[in-house]
Amino acid sequence: MAYGSSGVVDITLKSAEDMTTKQYYFVTMGTVEFEAALADGTAGAQATIGILQNKPNTGEEAIVRVLGISKLEMSQGSLSPGAVITADGSGTGEQADADAEWGNAILMNDSAASTKSTVLVLPMGWLGKSDA
């Protein structure tokens, strides 16, 4: 598989929790300033800030890819390139397919469950409509 990238945007935040086993998972803002936490809220309903690039323990530097190409741990398989990806309830990726979910990335290759896929981190905001 070949692809090119002229650059990515990474930011450094403090890890709010032990994420030593969560490399390539979606993260969100923590509860204090400049802090990253695992995106483990309601599937599709959590705005993420990017994908964790390293394996920090609590209080260590968390490198977060906020724009550009990254690996992402996927929970859902049998997806094709171009699928819009959101965070599931454990911080891994799944297809954004409900009426209203956050679009966090675009899949760049075929995916299989429980594997790392290549995505374009491209925060798209709230997708669809709300029936409220």
Coordinates of N, CA, C and O in Angstrom, one line a residue:
M1 N 0.8 -1.2 0.0 CA 0.0 0.0 0.0 C 0.9 1.2 0.0 O 1.8 1.4 0.8
A2 N 0.7 2.1 -0.9 CA 1.5 3.3 -1.0 C 0.6 4.6 -0.9 O -0.5 4.6 -1.5
Y3 N 1.0 5.5 -0.2 CA 0.4 6.8 -0.1 C 1.4 7.8 0.3 O 2.4 7.5 0.9
G4 N 1.1 9.1 0.0 CA 2.0 10.1 0.4 C 1.3 11.1 1.3 O 0.1 11.2 1.4
S5 N 2.1 11.8 2.1 CA 1.6 12.8 3.0 C 2.6 14.0 3.1 O 3.8 13.7 3.3
S6 N 2.2 15.2 2.9 CA 3.1 16.3 3.0 C 3.2 16.8 4.4 O 3.9 17.8 4.6
G7 N 2.4 16.3 5.3 CA 2.5 16.7 6.6 C 1.3 16.3 7.5 O 0.3 15.9 6.9
V8 N 1.5 16.4 8.8 CA 0.5 16.1 9.7 C 0.5 17.1 10.8 O 1.5 17.9 10.9
V9 N -0.5 17.2 11.6 CA -0.6 18.1 12.7 C -0.7 17.3 14.0 O -1.8 16.6 14.2
D10 N 0.3 17.3 14.9 CA 0.2 16.6 16.1 C 0.3 17.7 17.2 O 0.9 18.7 17.1
I11 N -0.4 17.4 18.3 CA -0.3 18.3 19.5 C 0.1 17.4 20.7 O -0.1 16.2 20.7
T12 N 0.6 18.1 21.7 CA 1.1 17.4 22.9 C 0.2 17.8 24.1 O 0.1 19.0 24.3
L13 N -0.4 16.9 24.8 CA -1.2 17.2 25.9 C -0.7 16.2 27.1 O 0.0 15.3 26.8
K14 N -1.2 16.5 28.3 CA -0.9 15.6 29.4 C -1.9 14.5 29.4 O -3.1 14.7 29.2
S15 N -1.5 13.2 29.6 CA -2.4 12.1 29.7 C -3.2 12.1 31.0 O -2.6 12.1 32.1
A16 N -4.5 12.0 30.9 CA -5.4 12.0 32.0 C -5.5 10.7 32.7 O -5.9 10.6 33.8
E17 N -5.0 9.7 32.0 CA -5.1 8.3 32.5 C -4.1 7.4 31.9 O -3.3 7.8 31.0
D18 N -4.0 6.2 32.4 CA -3.1 5.2 31.8 C -3.5 4.8 30.5 O -4.6 4.1 30.3
M19 N -2.8 5.2 29.4 CA -3.2 4.8 28.0 C -2.0 4.0 27.4 O -1.8 4.1 26.2
T20 N -1.3 3.3 28.2 CA -0.2 2.5 27.7 C -0.6 1.4 26.7 O 0.3 0.9 25.9
T21 N -1.8 1.0 26.7 CA -2.3 0.0 25.8 C -3.3 0.6 24.8 O -4.1 -0.1 24.1
K22 N -3.3 1.9 24.6 CA -4.3 2.6 23.8 C -3.7 3.4 22.6 O -4.4 4.3 22.1
Q23 N -2.5 3.0 22.2 CA -2.0 3.7 21.0 C -2.9 3.5 19.8 O -3.4 2.4 19.6
Y24 N -3.2 4.5 19.0 CA -4.0 4.5 17.9 C -5.5 4.4 18.2 O -6.3 3.8 17.5
Y25 N -5.9 4.9 19.4 CA -7.3 5.0 19.8 C -7.7 6.5 19.7 O -6.8 7.4 19.8
F26 N -9.0 6.8 19.6 CA -9.5 8.1 19.6 C -9.4 8.7 21.1 O -9.6 7.9 22.0
V27 N -9.0 10.0 21.2 CA -9.0 10.6 22.5 C -9.8 11.9 22.4 O -10.1 12.4 21.3
T28 N -10.2 12.4 23.6 CA -11.0 13.6 23.7 C -10.3 14.5 24.7 O -9.3 14.0 25.4
M29 N -10.8 15.7 25.0 CA -10.3 16.5 26.0 C -10.6 15.9 27.4 O -11.7 15.4 27.6
G30 N -9.7 16.0 28.3 CA -9.9 15.6 29.7 C -10.7 16.6 30.4 O -11.2 17.6 29.9
T31 N -10.7 16.4 31.7 CA -11.5 17.3 32.6 C -10.8 18.6 33.1 O -11.4 19.5 33.6
V32 N -9.5 18.6 32.9 CA -8.7 19.8 33.2 C -8.0 20.3 31.9 O -7.9 19.6 30.9
E33 N -7.5 21.5 31.9 CA -6.9 22.1 30.7 C -5.7 21.3 30.2 O -4.9 20.8 31.0
F34 N -5.6 21.3 28.9 CA -4.4 20.6 28.2 C -4.2 19.2 28.6 O -3.1 18.7 28.8
E35 N -5.4 18.4 28.7 CA -5.3 17.0 29.1 C -6.1 16.2 28.1 O -7.1 16.6 27.6
A36 N -5.5 15.0 27.8 CA -6.2 14.1 26.8 C -6.7 12.9 27.6 O -6.0 12.4 28.5
A37 N -7.9 12.4 27.2 CA -8.5 11.2 27.8 C -9.0 10.3 26.8 O -9.4 10.8 25.7
L38 N -9.1 9.0 27.0 CA -9.6 8.1 26.1 C -11.1 8.4 25.8 O -11.9 8.7 26.6
A39 N -11.4 8.4 24.5 CA -12.8 8.6 24.0 C -13.6 7.4 24.3 O -13.9 6.6 23.4
D40 N -14.1 7.2 25.5 CA -14.9 6.0 25.8 C -16.3 6.3 26.3 O -16.9 5.6 27.1
G41 N -16.9 7.4 25.7 CA -18.3 7.7 26.0 C -19.2 7.0 25.1 O -18.9 5.9 24.5
T42 N -20.4 7.5 25.0 CA -21.4 6.8 24.1 C -20.9 6.8 22.7 O -20.5 7.8 22.1
A43 N -21.1 5.6 22.1 CA -20.6 5.4 20.7 C -21.2 6.5 19.8 O -22.4 6.7 19.7
G44 N -20.3 7.1 19.0 CA -20.8 8.1 18.0 C -21.2 9.5 18.5 O -21.3 10.4 17.8
A45 N -21.3 9.6 19.8 CA -21.9 10.8 20.4 C -20.8 11.7 21.1 O -21.1 12.6 21.8
Q46 N -19.5 11.3 20.9 CA -18.5 12.0 21.5 C -17.5 12.7 20.5 O -17.0 12.0 19.6
A47 N -17.3 14.0 20.7 CA -16.4 14.7 19.8 C -15.0 14.3 20.2 O -14.6 14.4 21.4
T48 N -14.2 13.9 19.3 CA -12.8 13.5 19.6 C -11.9 14.7 19.2 O -12.3 15.5 18.3
I49 N -10.7 14.7 19.7 CA -9.7 15.7 19.3 C -8.7 15.1 18.4 O -8.0 15.8 17.7
G50 N -8.6 13.8 18.3 CA -7.7 13.1 17.4 C -7.4 11.7 17.8 O -8.1 11.1 18.6
I51 N -6.3 11.2 17.3 CA -5.9 9.8 17.6 C -4.5 9.8 18.3 O -3.6 10.5 17.9
L52 N -4.5 9.0 19.4 CA -3.3 8.9 20.2 C -2.1 8.2 19.4 O -2.4 7.2 18.9
Q53 N -1.0 8.8 19.4 CA 0.2 8.3 18.6 C 1.2 7.6 19.4 O 2.0 6.9 18.9
N54 N 1.2 7.7 20.7 CA 2.1 7.0 21.6 C 1.4 6.2 22.7 O 0.2 6.0 22.6
K55 N 2.2 5.8 23.7 CA 1.6 5.0 24.8 C 1.9 5.6 26.2 O 2.6 5.0 27.0
P56 N 1.3 6.7 26.5 CA 1.6 7.4 27.7 C 0.9 6.8 29.0 O -0.2 6.3 28.9
N57 N 1.6 6.9 30.1 CA 0.9 6.6 31.4 C 0.3 7.9 31.9 O 0.6 8.9 31.4
T58 N -0.4 7.8 33.0 CA -1.0 8.9 33.6 C 0.0 10.0 33.9 O 1.1 9.8 34.5
G59 N -0.3 11.2 33.4 CA 0.6 12.4 33.7 C 1.7 12.6 32.6 O 2.4 13.6 32.6
E60 N 1.9 11.6 31.8 CA 3.0 11.7 30.8 C 2.5 12.4 29.5 O 1.3 12.7 29.4
E61 N 3.4 12.7 28.6 CA 3.1 13.4 27.4 C 2.3 12.5 26.5 O 2.7 11.4 26.1
A62 N 1.1 13.0 26.0 CA 0.3 12.3 25.0 C 0.4 13.0 23.7 O 0.1 14.2 23.6
I63 N 0.9 12.3 22.7 CA 1.0 12.9 21.3 C -0.3 12.6 20.6 O -0.6 11.4 20.4
V64 N -1.0 13.6 20.2 CA -2.3 13.4 19.5 C -2.3 13.9 18.1 O -2.0 15.1 17.9
R65 N -2.6 13.1 17.1 CA -2.7 13.5 15.7 C -4.1 14.1 15.5 O -5.1 13.4 15.7
V66 N -4.1 15.4 15.2 CA -5.4 16.1 15.1 C -5.7 16.3 13.6 O -6.9 16.7 13.3
L67 N -4.8 16.1 12.7 CA -5.0 16.3 11.3 C -4.0 15.5 10.5 O -2.8 15.6 10.8
G68 N -4.4 14.7 9.5 CA -3.5 14.0 8.7 C -3.7 12.5 8.8 O -4.7 12.0 9.3
I69 N -2.8 11.7 8.2 CA -2.9 10.3 8.1 C -2.4 9.6 9.4 O -1.4 10.0 9.9
S70 N -3.2 8.6 9.8 CA -2.8 7.9 11.1 C -3.3 6.5 11.0 O -4.2 6.2 10.2
K71 N -2.8 5.7 11.8 CA -3.4 4.3 12.1 C -4.5 4.5 13.1 O -4.5 5.5 13.8
L72 N -5.5 3.6 13.1 CA -6.6 3.6 14.0 C -7.0 2.2 14.3 O -7.2 1.4 13.4
E73 N -7.1 1.9 15.6 CA -7.6 0.6 16.0 C -9.1 0.6 15.6 O -9.9 1.4 16.1
M74 N -9.5 -0.4 14.9 CA -10.9 -0.5 14.4 C -11.7 -1.6 15.2 O -11.1 -2.7 15.5
S75 N -12.9 -1.4 15.6 CA -13.8 -2.4 16.2 C -14.7 -3.0 15.2 O -15.2 -4.1 15.4
Q76 N -14.9 -2.3 14.1 CA -15.9 -2.8 13.1 C -15.1 -3.2 11.8 O -14.2 -2.5 11.4
G77 N -15.4 -4.3 11.2 CA -14.8 -4.8 10.0 C -15.7 -4.6 8.8 O -16.8 -4.1 8.9
S78 N -15.1 -5.1 7.7 CA -15.9 -5.1 6.4 C -16.3 -3.7 6.0 O -17.4 -3.5 5.5
L79 N -15.4 -2.7 6.2 CA -15.7 -1.4 5.7 C -14.8 -1.1 4.5 O -13.6 -1.6 4.4
S80 N -15.2 -0.2 3.6 CA -14.5 0.1 2.4 C -13.9 1.5 2.5 O -14.4 2.3 3.3
P81 N -12.9 1.8 1.7 CA -12.3 3.1 1.7 C -13.4 4.2 1.5 O -14.3 4.0 0.7
G82 N -13.3 5.3 2.2 CA -14.2 6.4 2.1 C -15.3 6.4 3.1 O -16.0 7.4 3.3
A83 N -15.3 5.4 3.9 CA -16.3 5.3 5.0 C -16.0 6.4 6.1 O -14.8 6.6 6.4
V84 N -17.0 7.1 6.6 CA -16.8 8.1 7.6 C -16.7 7.3 8.9 O -17.6 6.5 9.2
I85 N -15.7 7.6 9.7 CA -15.4 6.9 11.0 C -15.7 7.8 12.2 O -15.4 8.9 12.2
T86 N -16.3 7.1 13.2 CA -16.5 7.8 14.5 C -15.9 6.9 15.6 O -15.5 5.8 15.3
A87 N -15.9 7.4 16.8 CA -15.4 6.6 17.9 C -16.6 5.7 18.5 O -17.7 6.2 18.7
D88 N -16.3 4.5 18.8 CA -17.2 3.6 19.5 C -17.1 3.9 21.0 O -16.4 4.8 21.4
G89 N -17.7 3.1 21.8 CA -17.7 3.3 23.2 C -16.4 3.0 23.9 O -16.3 3.2 25.2
S90 N -15.4 2.5 23.2 CA -14.1 2.1 23.8 C -13.0 2.9 23.2 O -11.8 2.6 23.5
G91 N -13.2 3.9 22.3 CA -12.2 4.7 21.7 C -11.7 4.1 20.4 O -10.8 4.7 19.7
T92 N -12.2 3.0 20.0 CA -11.8 2.4 18.6 C -12.7 2.9 17.6 O -13.7 3.6 17.9
G93 N -12.4 2.7 16.3 CA -13.2 3.2 15.2 C -14.3 2.3 14.7 O -14.2 1.1 14.7
E94 N -15.4 2.9 14.3 CA -16.5 2.3 13.7 C -17.1 3.2 12.7 O -16.9 4.4 12.8
Q95 N -18.0 2.7 11.8 CA -18.6 3.6 10.8 C -19.6 4.5 11.4 O -20.4 4.0 12.3
A96 N -19.6 5.7 11.0 CA -20.6 6.7 11.5 C -21.8 6.5 10.6 O -21.9 6.9 9.5
D97 N -22.8 5.8 11.2 CA -24.0 5.4 10.3 C -25.3 5.7 11.0 O -26.4 5.3 10.4
A98 N -25.4 6.4 12.1 CA -26.6 6.7 12.7 C -27.1 8.1 12.2 O -26.4 8.7 11.4
D99 N -28.3 8.5 12.5 CA -28.9 9.7 12.1 C -28.0 10.9 12.5 O -27.9 11.9 11.7
A100 N -27.4 10.8 13.6 CA -26.6 11.9 14.1 C -25.4 11.4 14.9 O -25.6 10.9 16.0
E101 N -24.2 11.5 14.4 CA -23.0 11.0 15.1 C -21.9 12.0 14.7 O -22.0 12.7 13.7
W102 N -20.8 12.0 15.4 CA -19.6 12.8 15.1 C -18.8 12.1 14.0 O -18.5 10.9 14.1
G103 N -18.4 12.8 13.0 CA -17.5 12.3 12.0 C -16.0 12.8 12.4 O -15.8 13.9 12.5
N104 N -15.2 11.8 12.6 CA -13.8 12.0 13.1 C -12.7 11.7 12.1 O -11.6 12.2 12.3
A105 N -13.0 10.9 11.1 CA -11.9 10.5 10.2 C -12.6 9.8 9.0 O -13.8 9.5 9.0
I106 N -11.8 9.6 7.9 CA -12.2 8.9 6.7 C -11.3 7.7 6.5 O -10.0 7.8 6.5
L107 N -11.9 6.6 6.3 CA -11.1 5.3 6.1 C -10.4 5.4 4.8 O -11.0 5.7 3.8
M108 N -9.2 4.9 4.7 CA -8.4 5.0 3.5 C -8.1 3.6 2.9 O -7.6 3.5 1.8
N109 N -8.4 2.5 3.7 CA -8.2 1.2 3.2 C -9.3 0.3 3.7 O -10.1 0.7 4.5
D110 N -9.4 -0.9 3.1 CA -10.4 -1.9 3.6 C -10.1 -2.2 5.1 O -8.9 -2.3 5.4
S111 N -11.1 -2.4 5.9 CA -10.8 -2.6 7.3 C -11.3 -4.0 7.8 O -12.3 -4.5 7.2
A112 N -10.7 -4.5 8.8 CA -11.2 -5.7 9.5 C -11.3 -5.4 10.9 O -10.5 -4.6 11.5
A113 N -12.2 -6.1 11.6 CA -12.4 -5.8 13.1 C -11.1 -6.2 13.8 O -10.4 -7.1 13.5
S114 N -10.8 -5.5 14.9 CA -9.7 -5.7 15.8 C -8.4 -5.6 15.1 O -7.4 -6.3 15.4
T115 N -8.3 -4.8 14.1 CA -7.0 -4.5 13.4 C -6.8 -3.0 13.3 O -7.7 -2.2 13.5
K116 N -5.6 -2.6 13.0 CA -5.3 -1.2 12.7 C -5.5 -0.9 11.2 O -5.0 -1.6 10.4
S117 N -6.3 0.1 11.0 CA -6.5 0.6 9.6 C -5.9 2.0 9.4 O -5.5 2.6 10.4
T118 N -5.8 2.4 8.2 CA -5.2 3.8 7.9 C -6.4 4.7 7.7 O -7.3 4.4 6.9
V119 N -6.4 5.8 8.3 CA -7.4 6.8 8.2 C -6.8 8.2 8.0 O -5.7 8.5 8.3
L120 N -7.7 9.1 7.4 CA -7.3 10.5 7.4 C -8.1 11.2 8.5 O -9.3 11.2 8.5
V121 N -7.3 11.7 9.5 CA -8.0 12.4 10.6 C -8.5 13.7 10.1 O -7.7 14.5 9.6
L122 N -9.8 13.9 10.0 CA -10.4 15.0 9.4 C -11.7 15.3 10.2 O -12.7 14.8 9.8
P123 N -11.6 16.1 11.3 CA -12.8 16.3 12.1 C -13.9 17.0 11.3 O -13.7 18.0 10.7
M124 N -15.0 16.3 11.1 CA -16.1 16.8 10.3 C -17.3 17.4 11.1 O -18.2 17.9 10.6
G125 N -17.2 17.3 12.4 CA -18.3 17.7 13.3 C -19.5 16.8 13.3 O -19.4 15.6 13.0
W126 N -20.6 17.3 13.8 CA -21.8 16.5 14.0 C -22.4 16.3 12.6 O -22.7 17.2 11.9
L127 N -22.7 15.0 12.3 CA -23.2 14.6 11.1 C -24.7 14.3 11.2 O -25.2 14.0 12.2
G128 N -25.4 14.4 10.1 CA -26.9 14.1 10.1 C -27.7 15.2 10.8 O -27.3 16.3 10.8
K129 N -28.8 14.7 11.3 CA -29.7 15.7 12.0 C -30.2 15.1 13.3 O -30.1 13.9 13.6
S130 N -30.6 16.0 14.1 CA -31.2 15.5 15.4 C -32.7 15.7 15.3 O -33.2 16.6 14.7
D131 N -33.4 14.7 15.8 CA -34.9 14.7 15.8 C -35.5 15.4 17.0 O -36.7 15.4 17.2
A132 N -34.6 16.1 17.8 CA -35.1 16.8 18.9 C -35.9 18.0 18.6 O -35.8 18.6 17.5

